[in-house]
Structures are given as structure tokens and as C-alpha cells.
Coordinates of C-alpha atoms and ligand atoms in Angstrom, one line a residue:
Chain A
X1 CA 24.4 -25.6 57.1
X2 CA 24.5 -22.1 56.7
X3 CA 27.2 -20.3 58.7
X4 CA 26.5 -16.8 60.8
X5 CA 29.1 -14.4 62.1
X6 CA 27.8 -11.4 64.6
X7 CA 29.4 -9.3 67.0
X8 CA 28.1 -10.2 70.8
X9 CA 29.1 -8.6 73.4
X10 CA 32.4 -6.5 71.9
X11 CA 33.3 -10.4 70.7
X12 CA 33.8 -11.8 67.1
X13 CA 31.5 -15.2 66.9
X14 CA 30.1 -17.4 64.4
X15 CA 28.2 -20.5 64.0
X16 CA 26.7 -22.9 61.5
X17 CA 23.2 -22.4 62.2
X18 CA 19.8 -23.4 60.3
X19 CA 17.3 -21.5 58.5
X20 CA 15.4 -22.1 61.6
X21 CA 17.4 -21.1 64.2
X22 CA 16.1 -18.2 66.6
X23 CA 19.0 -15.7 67.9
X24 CA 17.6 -16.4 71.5
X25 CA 19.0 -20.0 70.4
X26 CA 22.0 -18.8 68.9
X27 CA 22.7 -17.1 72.0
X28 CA 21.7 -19.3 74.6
X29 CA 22.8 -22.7 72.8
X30 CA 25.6 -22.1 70.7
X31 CA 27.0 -19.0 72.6
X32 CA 26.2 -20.3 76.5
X33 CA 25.1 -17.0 77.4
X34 CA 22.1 -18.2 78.9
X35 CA 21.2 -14.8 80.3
X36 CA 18.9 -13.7 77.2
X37 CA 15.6 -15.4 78.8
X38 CA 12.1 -17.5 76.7
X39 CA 9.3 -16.6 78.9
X40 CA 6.9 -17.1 76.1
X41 CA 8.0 -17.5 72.7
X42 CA 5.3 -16.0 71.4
X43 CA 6.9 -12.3 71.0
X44 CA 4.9 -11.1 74.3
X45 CA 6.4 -11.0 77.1
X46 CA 10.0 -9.3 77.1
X47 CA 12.0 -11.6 78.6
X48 CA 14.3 -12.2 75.6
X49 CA 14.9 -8.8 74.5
X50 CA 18.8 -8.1 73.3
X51 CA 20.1 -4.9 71.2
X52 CA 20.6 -5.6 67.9
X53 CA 22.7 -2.8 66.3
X54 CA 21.4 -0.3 69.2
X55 CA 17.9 -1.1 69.6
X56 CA 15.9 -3.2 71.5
X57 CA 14.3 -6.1 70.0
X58 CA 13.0 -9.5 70.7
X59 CA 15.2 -12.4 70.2
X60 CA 12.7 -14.9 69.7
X61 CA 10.9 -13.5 67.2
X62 CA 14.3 -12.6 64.8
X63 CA 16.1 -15.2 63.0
X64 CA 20.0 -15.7 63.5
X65 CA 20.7 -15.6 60.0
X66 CA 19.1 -12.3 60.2
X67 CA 21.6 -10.4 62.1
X68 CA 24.7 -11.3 59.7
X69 CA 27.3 -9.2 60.6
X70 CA 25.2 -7.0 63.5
X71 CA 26.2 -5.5 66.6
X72 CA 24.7 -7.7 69.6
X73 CA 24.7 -7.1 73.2
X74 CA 22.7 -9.0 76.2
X75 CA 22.7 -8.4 79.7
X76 CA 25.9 -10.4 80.2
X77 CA 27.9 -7.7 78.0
X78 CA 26.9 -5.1 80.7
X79 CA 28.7 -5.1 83.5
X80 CA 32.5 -3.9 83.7
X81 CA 34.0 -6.8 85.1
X82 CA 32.4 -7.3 88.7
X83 CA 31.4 -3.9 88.7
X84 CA 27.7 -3.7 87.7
X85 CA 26.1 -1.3 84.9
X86 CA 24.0 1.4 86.8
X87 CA 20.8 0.2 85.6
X88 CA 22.0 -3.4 86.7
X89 CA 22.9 -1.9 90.4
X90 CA 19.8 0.8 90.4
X91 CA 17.3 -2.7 90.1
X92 CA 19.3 -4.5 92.8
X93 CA 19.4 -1.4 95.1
X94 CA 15.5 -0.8 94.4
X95 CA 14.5 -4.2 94.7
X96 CA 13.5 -4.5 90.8
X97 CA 13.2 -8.2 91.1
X98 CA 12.0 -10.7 92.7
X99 CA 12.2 -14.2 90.5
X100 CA 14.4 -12.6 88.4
X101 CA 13.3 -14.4 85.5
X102 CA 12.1 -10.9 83.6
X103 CA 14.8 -9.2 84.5
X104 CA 17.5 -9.7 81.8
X105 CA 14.9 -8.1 79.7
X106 CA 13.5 -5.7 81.5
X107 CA 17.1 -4.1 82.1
X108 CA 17.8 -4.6 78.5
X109 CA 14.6 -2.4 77.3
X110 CA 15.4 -0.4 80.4
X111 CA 18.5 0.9 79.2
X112 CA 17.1 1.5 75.1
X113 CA 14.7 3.4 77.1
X114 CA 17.3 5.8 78.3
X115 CA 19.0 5.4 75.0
X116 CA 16.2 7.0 73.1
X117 CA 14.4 9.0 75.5
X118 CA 17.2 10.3 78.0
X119 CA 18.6 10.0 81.4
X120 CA 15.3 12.2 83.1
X121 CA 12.2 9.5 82.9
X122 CA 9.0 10.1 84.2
X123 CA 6.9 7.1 85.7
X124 CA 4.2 7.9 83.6
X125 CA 7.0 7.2 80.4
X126 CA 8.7 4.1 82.2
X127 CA 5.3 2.6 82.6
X128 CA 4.0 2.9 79.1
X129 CA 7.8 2.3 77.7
X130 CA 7.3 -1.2 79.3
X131 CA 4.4 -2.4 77.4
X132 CA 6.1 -4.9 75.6
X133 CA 7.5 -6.6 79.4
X134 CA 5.8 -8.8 81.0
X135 CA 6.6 -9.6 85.0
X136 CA 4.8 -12.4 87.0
X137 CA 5.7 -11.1 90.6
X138 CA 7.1 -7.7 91.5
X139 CA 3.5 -5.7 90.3
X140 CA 6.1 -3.5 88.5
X141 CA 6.1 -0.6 91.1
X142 CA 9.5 -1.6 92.1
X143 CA 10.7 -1.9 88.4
X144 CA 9.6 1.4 87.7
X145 CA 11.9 3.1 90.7
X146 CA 14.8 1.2 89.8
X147 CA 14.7 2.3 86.2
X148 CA 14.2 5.7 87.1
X149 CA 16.9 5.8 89.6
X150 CA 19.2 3.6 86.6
X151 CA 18.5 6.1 84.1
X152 CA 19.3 9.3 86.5
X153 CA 22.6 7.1 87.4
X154 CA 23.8 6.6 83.7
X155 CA 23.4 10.2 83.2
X156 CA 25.8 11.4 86.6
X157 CA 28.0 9.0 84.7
X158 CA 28.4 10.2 81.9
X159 CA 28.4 13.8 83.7
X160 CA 31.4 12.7 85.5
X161 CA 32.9 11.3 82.6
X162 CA 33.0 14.5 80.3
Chain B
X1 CA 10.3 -24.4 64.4
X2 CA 10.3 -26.5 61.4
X3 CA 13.1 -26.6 59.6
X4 CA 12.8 -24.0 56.1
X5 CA 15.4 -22.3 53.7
X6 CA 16.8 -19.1 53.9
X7 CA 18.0 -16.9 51.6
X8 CA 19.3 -12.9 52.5
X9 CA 19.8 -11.0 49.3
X10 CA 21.6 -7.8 49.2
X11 CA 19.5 -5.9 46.7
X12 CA 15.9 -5.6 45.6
X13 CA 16.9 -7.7 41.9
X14 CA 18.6 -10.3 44.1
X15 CA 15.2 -10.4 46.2
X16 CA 13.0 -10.3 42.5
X17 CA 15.2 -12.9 40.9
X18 CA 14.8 -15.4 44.1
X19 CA 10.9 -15.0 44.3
X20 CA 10.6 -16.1 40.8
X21 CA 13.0 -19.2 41.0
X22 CA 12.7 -20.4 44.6
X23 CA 10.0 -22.6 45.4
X24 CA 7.3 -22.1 48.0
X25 CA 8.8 -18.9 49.3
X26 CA 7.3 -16.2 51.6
X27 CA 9.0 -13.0 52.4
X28 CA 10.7 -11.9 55.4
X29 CA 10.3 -8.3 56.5
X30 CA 10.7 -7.8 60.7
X31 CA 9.1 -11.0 61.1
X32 CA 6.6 -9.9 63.9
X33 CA 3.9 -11.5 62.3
X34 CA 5.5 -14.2 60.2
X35 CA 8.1 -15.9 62.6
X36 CA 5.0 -16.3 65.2
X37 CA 2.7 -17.7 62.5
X38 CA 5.8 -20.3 61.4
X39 CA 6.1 -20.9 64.8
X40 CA 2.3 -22.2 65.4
X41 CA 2.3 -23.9 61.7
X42 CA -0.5 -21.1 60.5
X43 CA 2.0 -20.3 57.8
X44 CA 4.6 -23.0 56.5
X45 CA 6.4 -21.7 53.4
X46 CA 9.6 -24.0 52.7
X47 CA 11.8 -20.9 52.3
X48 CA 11.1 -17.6 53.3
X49 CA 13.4 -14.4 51.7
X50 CA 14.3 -11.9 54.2
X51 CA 14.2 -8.4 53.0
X52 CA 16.4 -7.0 56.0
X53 CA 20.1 -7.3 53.8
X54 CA 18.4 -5.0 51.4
X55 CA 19.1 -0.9 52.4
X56 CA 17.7 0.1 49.1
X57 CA 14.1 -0.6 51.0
X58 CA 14.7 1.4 54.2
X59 CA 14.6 5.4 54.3
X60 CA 11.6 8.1 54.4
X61 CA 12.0 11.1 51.6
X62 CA 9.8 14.3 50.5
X63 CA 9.4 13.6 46.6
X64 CA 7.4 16.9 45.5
X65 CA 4.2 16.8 47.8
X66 CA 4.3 13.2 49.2
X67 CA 6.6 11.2 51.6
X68 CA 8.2 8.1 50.1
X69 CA 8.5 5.7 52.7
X70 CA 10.5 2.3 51.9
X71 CA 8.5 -1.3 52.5
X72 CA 11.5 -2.1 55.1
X73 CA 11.4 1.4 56.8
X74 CA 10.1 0.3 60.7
X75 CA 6.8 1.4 62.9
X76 CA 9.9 3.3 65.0
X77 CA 11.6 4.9 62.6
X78 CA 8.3 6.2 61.0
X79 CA 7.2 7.1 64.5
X80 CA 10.8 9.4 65.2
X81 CA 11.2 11.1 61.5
X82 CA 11.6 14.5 61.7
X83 CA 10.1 14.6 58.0
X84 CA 6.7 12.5 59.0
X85 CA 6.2 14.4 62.6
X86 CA 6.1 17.6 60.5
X87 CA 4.5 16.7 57.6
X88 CA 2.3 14.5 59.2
X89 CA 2.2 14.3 62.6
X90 CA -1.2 11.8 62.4
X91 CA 1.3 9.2 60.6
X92 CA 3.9 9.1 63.2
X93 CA 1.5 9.2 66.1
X94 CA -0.1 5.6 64.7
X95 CA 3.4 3.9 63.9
X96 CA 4.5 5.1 67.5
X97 CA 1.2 3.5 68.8
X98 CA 1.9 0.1 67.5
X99 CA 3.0 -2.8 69.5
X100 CA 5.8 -1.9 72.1
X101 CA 9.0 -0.9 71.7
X102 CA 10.3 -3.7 70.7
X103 CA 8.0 -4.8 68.2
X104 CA 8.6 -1.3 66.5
X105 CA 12.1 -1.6 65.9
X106 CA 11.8 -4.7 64.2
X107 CA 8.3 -4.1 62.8
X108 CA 8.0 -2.7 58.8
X109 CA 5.4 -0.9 57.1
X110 CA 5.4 -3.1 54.2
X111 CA 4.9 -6.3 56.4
X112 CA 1.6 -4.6 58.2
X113 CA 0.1 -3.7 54.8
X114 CA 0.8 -7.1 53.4
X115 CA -0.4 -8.7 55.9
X116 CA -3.7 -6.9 56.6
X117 CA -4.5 -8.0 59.7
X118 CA -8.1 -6.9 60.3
X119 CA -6.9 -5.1 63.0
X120 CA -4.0 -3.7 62.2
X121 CA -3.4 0.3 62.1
X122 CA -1.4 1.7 59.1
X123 CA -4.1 0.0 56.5
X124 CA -6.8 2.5 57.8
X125 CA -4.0 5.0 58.1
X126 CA -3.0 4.7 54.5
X127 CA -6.7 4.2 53.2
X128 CA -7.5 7.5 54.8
X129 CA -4.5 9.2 53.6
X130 CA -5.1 8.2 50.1
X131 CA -1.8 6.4 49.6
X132 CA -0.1 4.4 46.9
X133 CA 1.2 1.2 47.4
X134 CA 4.2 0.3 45.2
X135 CA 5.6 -3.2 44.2
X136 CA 8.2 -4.7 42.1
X137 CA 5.4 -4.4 39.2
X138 CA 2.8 -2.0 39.5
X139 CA 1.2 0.7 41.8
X140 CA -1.7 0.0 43.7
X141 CA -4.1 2.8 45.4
X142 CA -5.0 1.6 49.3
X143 CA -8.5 1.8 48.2
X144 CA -7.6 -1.2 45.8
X145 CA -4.8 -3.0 48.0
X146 CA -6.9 -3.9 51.4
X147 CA -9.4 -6.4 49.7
X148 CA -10.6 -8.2 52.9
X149 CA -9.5 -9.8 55.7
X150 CA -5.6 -10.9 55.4
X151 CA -6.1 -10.2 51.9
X152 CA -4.5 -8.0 49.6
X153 CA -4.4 -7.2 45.9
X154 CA -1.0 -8.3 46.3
X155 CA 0.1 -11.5 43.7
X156 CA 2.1 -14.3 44.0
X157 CA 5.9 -13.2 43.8
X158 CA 4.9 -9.5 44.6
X159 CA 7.1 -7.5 46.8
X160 CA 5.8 -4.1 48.0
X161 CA 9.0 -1.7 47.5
X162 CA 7.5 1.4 49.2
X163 CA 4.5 3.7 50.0
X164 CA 3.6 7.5 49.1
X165 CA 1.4 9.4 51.2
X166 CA 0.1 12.2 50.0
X167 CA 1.0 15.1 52.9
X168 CA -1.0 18.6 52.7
X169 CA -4.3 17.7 54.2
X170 CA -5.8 16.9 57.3
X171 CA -5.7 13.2 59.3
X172 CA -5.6 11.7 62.5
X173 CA -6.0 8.2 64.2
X174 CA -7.7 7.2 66.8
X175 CA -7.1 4.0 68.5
X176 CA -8.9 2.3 71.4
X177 CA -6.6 -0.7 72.0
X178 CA -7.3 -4.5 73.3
X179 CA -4.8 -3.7 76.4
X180 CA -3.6 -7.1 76.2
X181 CA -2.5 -6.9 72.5
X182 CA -2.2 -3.8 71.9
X183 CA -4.0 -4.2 68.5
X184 CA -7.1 -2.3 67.7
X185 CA -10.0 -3.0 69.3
X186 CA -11.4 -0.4 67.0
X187 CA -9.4 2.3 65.3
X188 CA -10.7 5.0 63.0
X189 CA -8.8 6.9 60.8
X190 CA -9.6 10.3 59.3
X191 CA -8.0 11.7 56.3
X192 CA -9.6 15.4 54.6
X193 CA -8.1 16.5 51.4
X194 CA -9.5 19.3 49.1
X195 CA -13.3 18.6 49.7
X196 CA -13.3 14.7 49.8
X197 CA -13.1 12.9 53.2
X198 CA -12.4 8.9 54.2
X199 CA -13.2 7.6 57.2
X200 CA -11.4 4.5 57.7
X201 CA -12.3 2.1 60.2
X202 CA -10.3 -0.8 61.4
X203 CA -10.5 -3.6 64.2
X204 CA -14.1 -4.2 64.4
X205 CA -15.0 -5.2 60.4
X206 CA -15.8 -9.0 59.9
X207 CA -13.9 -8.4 56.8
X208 CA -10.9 -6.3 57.6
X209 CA -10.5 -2.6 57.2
X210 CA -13.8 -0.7 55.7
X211 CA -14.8 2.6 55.5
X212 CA -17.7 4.6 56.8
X213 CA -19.4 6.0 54.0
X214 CA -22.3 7.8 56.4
X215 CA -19.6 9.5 58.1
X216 CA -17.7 10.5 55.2
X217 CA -20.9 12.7 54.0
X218 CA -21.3 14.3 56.9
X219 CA -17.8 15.9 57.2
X220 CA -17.7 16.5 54.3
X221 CA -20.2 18.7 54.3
X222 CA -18.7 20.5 57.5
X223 CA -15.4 18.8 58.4
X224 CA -16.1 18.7 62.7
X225 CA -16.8 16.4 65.5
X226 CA -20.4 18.0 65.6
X227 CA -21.1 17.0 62.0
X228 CA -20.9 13.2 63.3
X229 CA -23.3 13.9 66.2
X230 CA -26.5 12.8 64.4
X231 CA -24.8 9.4 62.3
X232 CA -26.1 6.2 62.9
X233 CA -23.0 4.1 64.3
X234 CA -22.0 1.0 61.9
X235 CA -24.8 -1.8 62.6
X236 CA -23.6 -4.1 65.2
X237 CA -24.6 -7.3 62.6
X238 CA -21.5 -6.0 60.0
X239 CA -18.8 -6.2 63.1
X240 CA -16.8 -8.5 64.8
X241 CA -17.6 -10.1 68.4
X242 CA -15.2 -11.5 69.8
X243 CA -14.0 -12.6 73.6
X244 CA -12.5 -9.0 74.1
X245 CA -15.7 -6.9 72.8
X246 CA -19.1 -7.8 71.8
X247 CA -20.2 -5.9 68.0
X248 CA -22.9 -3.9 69.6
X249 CA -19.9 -2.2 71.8
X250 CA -17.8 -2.3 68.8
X251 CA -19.7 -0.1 66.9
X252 CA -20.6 2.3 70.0
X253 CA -16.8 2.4 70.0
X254 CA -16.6 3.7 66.2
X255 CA -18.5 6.4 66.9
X256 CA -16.2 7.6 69.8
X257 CA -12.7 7.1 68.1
X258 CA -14.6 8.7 65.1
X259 CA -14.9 11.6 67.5
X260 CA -11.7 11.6 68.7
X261 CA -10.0 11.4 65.3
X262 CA -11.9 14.2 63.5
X263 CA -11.3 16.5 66.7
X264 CA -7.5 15.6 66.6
X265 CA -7.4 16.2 63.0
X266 CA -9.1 19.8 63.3
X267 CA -6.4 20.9 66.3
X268 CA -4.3 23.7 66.1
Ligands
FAD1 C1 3.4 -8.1 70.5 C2 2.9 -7.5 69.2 C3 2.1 -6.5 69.2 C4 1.7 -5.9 67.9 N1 0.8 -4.9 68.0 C5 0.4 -4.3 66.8 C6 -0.5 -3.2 66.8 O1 -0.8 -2.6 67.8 N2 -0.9 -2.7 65.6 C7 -0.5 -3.2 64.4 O2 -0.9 -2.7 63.4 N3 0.4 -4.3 64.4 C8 0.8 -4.8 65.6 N4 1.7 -5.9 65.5 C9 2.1 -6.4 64.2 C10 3.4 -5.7 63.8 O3 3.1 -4.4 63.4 C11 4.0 -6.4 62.6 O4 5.3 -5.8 62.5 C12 3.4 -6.3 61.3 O5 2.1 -6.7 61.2 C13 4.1 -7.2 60.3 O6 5.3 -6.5 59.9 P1 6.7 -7.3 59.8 O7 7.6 -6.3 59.1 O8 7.0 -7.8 61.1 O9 6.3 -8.4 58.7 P2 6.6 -10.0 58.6 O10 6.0 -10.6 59.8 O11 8.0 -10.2 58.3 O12 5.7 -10.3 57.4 C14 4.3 -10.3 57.4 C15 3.7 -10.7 56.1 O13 3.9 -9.8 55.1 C16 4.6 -10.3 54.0 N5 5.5 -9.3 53.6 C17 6.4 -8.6 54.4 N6 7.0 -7.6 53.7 C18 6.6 -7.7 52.4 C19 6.9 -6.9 51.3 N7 7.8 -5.9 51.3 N8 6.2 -7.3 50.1 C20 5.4 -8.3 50.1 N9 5.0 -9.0 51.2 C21 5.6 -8.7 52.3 C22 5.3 -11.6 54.6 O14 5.5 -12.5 53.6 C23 4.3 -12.0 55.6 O15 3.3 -12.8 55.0 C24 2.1 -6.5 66.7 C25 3.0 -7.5 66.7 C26 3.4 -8.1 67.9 C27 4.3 -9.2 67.9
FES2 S1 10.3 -15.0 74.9 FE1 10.5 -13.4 73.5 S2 8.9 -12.1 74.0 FE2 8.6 -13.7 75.4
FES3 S1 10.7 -10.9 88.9 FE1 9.7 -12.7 88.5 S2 8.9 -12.3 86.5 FE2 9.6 -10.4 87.1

């Protein structure tokens, strides 16, 4: 079997994979980070999305093999120890979930949002920046706050950090 | 998935030399297409070659009075050049209209054209602009690449290495979209240059990508919305019907993005 090494989450891994093998597998079944979601497999819904080398993608529809030698970070490599990334802490304060099942994605594209379009997002942006996330329960209007008020908080952070 | 071999080469001879030897191979480009189709068994090659280890196919230049846009160059980065929003701003408005985010960064241009799905955006983009598609052998003009539904003039073993579009004229897209998929429902595309005109329309042929020769004579007479106010839309018995539109609202939907396209194309 082929082998893979990537960087995930600041970490040095690597795996014999197969041909086959998704990255949302790699992640969830030879890595245990079980935080990267499959809603649907079918590169619809969101749920699995991780940044590969800085940008959002879907980890279900990208092989393993693929990302040889990338960059990889999911929603576990977020927080700073038990201190929670702003975006992470702006959809808990806003209520951005309820099942939670979307939201490891939906904080993932979230914050590649704010990476390419900056810290000040309009609800009209955030709502067609989401197209490609899919959530069965909140009706999104809570989602949309939280990311706002996320984006707004990653930029006073990196205010206060300068 | 079933199980299939892969192979990464570094360079584009790497990637020439393994589609001639290896056996029942497809190529891998951002896999949006082909890694769902594998999935659901629509496409099962035994090996597939992914293109993404190969930097030589990735990058947008200005070569004299064209762009040069690599195969492996993605629907985002088309959609964010400085270069394409300049030269043409029509271009980067349909790549930033594909999919969603996601599906952009990973998306290519090369996958989309060789894959031709009939409702797919950059093949009546690039058969409006007038563009040339280049492979490992040869150079194909659009108006010779797109030959019907998931079909192209592509061979076996050919790899598309990069596109050139033609900048210096007029063009827009306009694209109503299935809100679901975010594909076309219809989209047309209008490219001027000098005195000749395509209309290209896309998402509502039975057989892919076509254009709309009555249209195309009437702006190219006068090159304006108005012009297209007395053409007969595409008959509804040449379109597609389909859960998500009937043809008859199809072609009524032609005329509109037609509209649309040519006004978009005649701003500022
Ligand atoms: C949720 C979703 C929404 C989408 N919405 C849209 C949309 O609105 N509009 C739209 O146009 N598309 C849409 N797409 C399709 C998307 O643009 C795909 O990226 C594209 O069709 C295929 O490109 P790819 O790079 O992913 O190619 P792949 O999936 O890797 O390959 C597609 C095909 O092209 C062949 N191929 C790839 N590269 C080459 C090459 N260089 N030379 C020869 N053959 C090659 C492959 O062998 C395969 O047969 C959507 C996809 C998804 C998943
Ligand atoms: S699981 Fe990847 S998009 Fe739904
Ligand atoms: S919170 Fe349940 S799917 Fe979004």
C-alpha cells in the first residue's frame, strides 16, 4: 500500500493508505480526529470541509494521496488548548447550532470566509458564502450572526495582537 | 469506493509517459466531478492519474493579446486574478459563479471542459470567447472541442495542458441557476469581437452546449439588448425537460439570460 505523509493540525503524520482512500477517512479512521463530519458523501452538503494548504475544500470528494505533503487543519486544530477560536466561541455564544452535526464545517468554511474576504461580513455575503453548507435544523439565521460576530472577533484579535 | 491505482506525477512528461503505459487510466484534475462519479460506479477506470503534483499546469499569464490559463489553474483562482478581472472581467464573474466555495478551490478549468457537462459554464464561456484548447498533441478551437453532450474532441490518452482566450472584445455570462445544484438551468454566453458575434448557450440543449445562430445575426447587425427583442426563442422540441424545468420554460429562459448577458456585456 501506498504510504501518505501530510501536516494535520501543526502535526507530522503518515499512513499507508489505498488509491481509494478519501482524506475524510484518512482523517477520521487513521487519524481519530472524528471531528471532520460525512453528511452526504456526495460533495453537497459541507459537513466535511477541512483547509487544505489554506483553503477550504471538501474532504470527501479529495483523495488522501492527493494532499502528499500538504498543510491540513480541521476543527480540532482550532482551539488553543481549552480556550476556544473566536469563530468557535461567536457560534456557541449566538446559538449557531443546534445538532451540531454541520457545524465542524460550517466553522471551517466560516473562517476561509474571513480568510479571503475579511473580518467586516455582510449577511447578504455570509449567506451566499454558504452555498456549499448544508444545515438540517438551525434555518441558518443563527449561523449567519455567529459568523458575523466570529469574523468581527478574529479581527479585534488580531487588532490587539499588533 | 472500489479499490483503483494511483499514480501522482511530478511533471507533465511524467503524466504523458503514464497515460500511454498504464492501463485503463482516467485523469485526475480537482476531482469534483470524477471522485463522485467513481463513487456511484458511473465511471470506473482501474487507475486514475492525478494532475494536482504537476505546478507546470497551474498559473494564468498575458501572452501578447490572450490569457494563458493552465488546465490545473482552479474556478477560484480564475475567479480572484487580478489579470482575468481586468482583462476580462465576464471570465472571472462565471468561474466565481460556479459551485460554492469549496467546489472552486478544488475545481479546474481543464476538468470542466473535458468533461462537458451539458450544463456546465466555462464551455459556453470559452465557445463565446473564441478560445483554444491545448493538449499534449494538438490545439483545438472550442468551436471544435464541445462535440455533444459529455463529449469532447478529446482522444484517448489526451491531456488538455492549458487554454487561451482571446481578451480585447466584449463578453458576459448570464446564468440562471437550478438553486439546488447550482448548475445552469440555462446560461448564455455572449462574446463580440471585431464584427462577428457567438451566442453560446448552455444548460438547456439535449446535446450539450450550442449556439444560437438567430441571435448571433441580430447583434451582429447592432450589438444591444434591443436587437434581440424580435428573435424567436430556441424551440422548446431542441431543449431539455427535466424535473427542475420544463423546455418550453427553458427556452423562455434563453431569451432572458440572452438579455441579460448582451446588456452586461455593453456596460460601462
Ligand atoms: C456541488 C458541486 C457544484 C457544482 N456546480 C457547478 C456549476 O455551477 N457549474 C459548473 O460548470 N460546474 C459545477 N460543478 C462541477 C465543477 O466545476 C467541477 O470542478 C468540474 O466539472 C470538473 O473539474 P475537476 O477539475 O474537478 O475535474 P475532475 O472531476 O477531476 O475530472 C473531470 C473529467 O475530466 C477529465 N480531465 C480532468 N482534467 C483533464 C485534463 N487536463 N485533460 C484531460 N482530461 C481531463 C477527467 O478524466 C474526468 O473525466 C459542480 C461540482 C460540484 C461538486
Ligand atoms: S460529506 Fe462532504 S460534502 Fe457532504
Ligand atoms: S445544527 Fe443540525 S445540521 Fe446544522
Amino acid at each position: 500500500m501506498p504510504k501518505v505523509s501530510m501536516t494535520v493540525n501543526g502535526k507530522r503524520v503518515s499512513a499507508d493508505v489505498e488509491g481509494r482512500t478519501l482524506l475524510v477517512q484518512f482523517l477520521r479512521e487513521h487519524q481519530r480526529l472524528t471531528g471532520t463530519h460525512v453528511g452526504c458523501d456526495t460533495s453537497q452538503c459541507g459537513a466535511c470541509v477541512v483547509h487544505v494548504d489554506g483553503r477550504a475544500i471538501k474532504a470527501c470528494t479529495t483523495l488522501a494521496l492527493s494532499c502528499e505533503g500538504a498543510n491540513v487543519t480541521t476543527i480540532e486544530g482550532l482551539a488553543n488548548g481549552t480556550e476556544l477560536h473566536p469563530m468557535q466561541a461567536a457560534f456557541r455564544t449566538h446559538h449557531g447550532l443546534q445538532c451540531g452535526f454541520c457545524t465542524p464545517g460550517m466553522i471551517m468554511a466560516a473562517i476561509d470566509m474571513v480568510n479571503r474576504l475579511g473580518y467586516d461580513l455582510s449577511e447578504e455575503t455570509i449567506r451566499h458564502e454558504l452555498e456549499g453548507n448544508i444545515c438540517r435544523c438551525t434555518g441558518y439565521h443563527n449561523i449567519v450572526k455567529a459568523i458575523q460576530a466570529g469574523a468581527a472577533a478574529m479581527g479585534g484579535m488580531k487588532v490587539a495582537a499588533e | 469506493m472500489y479499490a483503483f491505482d494511483f499514480h501522482r506525477p511530478a511533471t507533465l512528461r511524467q503524466a504523458n509517459s503514464l497515460i500511454g503505459k498504464v492501463e485503463d487510466a482516467k485523469i485526475l484534475a480537482g476531482g469534483q466531478t470524477l471522485l463522485p462519479t467513481m463513487k456511484q460506479r458511473l465511471a470506473s477506470p482501474a487507475a486514475v492519474i492525478d494532475l494536482s503534483g504537476v505546478p507546470e499546469l497551474v498559473g494564468i499569464e498575458q501572452k501578447g493579446r490572450n490569457l494563458v490559463i493552465g488546465a490545473m489553474t482552479s474556478h477560484a483562482e480564475v475567479a480572484s486574478s487580478a489579470l482575468v478581472r481586468e482583462l476580462l472581467p465576464g471570465l472571472a464573474a462565471l468561474a466565481g459563479g460556479i459551485g460554492d466555495p469549496h467546489v472552486r478551490h478544488k475545481g479546474t478549468i481543464g476538468g470542466s471542459i473535458a468533461n462537458n457537462d451539458p450544463a456546465a459554464d466555462y464551455p459556453a464561456g470559452l465557445l463565446a470567447l473564441g478560445a483554444t484548447i491545448v493538449t499534449n498533441r494538438r490545439k483545438i478551437p472550442a468551436g471544435e472541442f464541445f462535440t455533444g453532450m459529455f463529449s469532447t474532441a478529446l482522444d484517448e490518452g489526451e491531456i488538455i495542458t492549458k487554454v487561451i482566450v482571446p481578451t480585447g472584445g466584449k463578453f458576459a455570462y448570464a446564468k440562471f441557476r437550478n438553486p439546488a445544484s447550482r448548475y445552469a438551468m440555462v446560461g448564455v454566453a455572449v462574446g463580440k469581437k471585431g464584427s462577428s458575434v457567438v451566442v453560446a448557450v448552455t444548460g438547456a440543449g439535449s446535446d450539450g452546449v450550442f449556439r444560437w445562430a438567430e441571435a448571433e445575426a441580430a447583434l451582429g447587425k447592432r450589438f444591444n439588448a434591443k436587437s434581440l427583442e424580435g428573435v424567436t426563442n430556441p424551440p422548446a422540441k431542441d431543449l431539455n425537460s427535466d424535473i427542475h424545468a420544463s423546455a418550453e420554460y427553458r427556452s423562455h429562459l434563453i431569451g432572458v439570460m440572452a438579455r441579460r448577458a448582451v446588456t452586461a456585456a455593453t456596460a460601462k
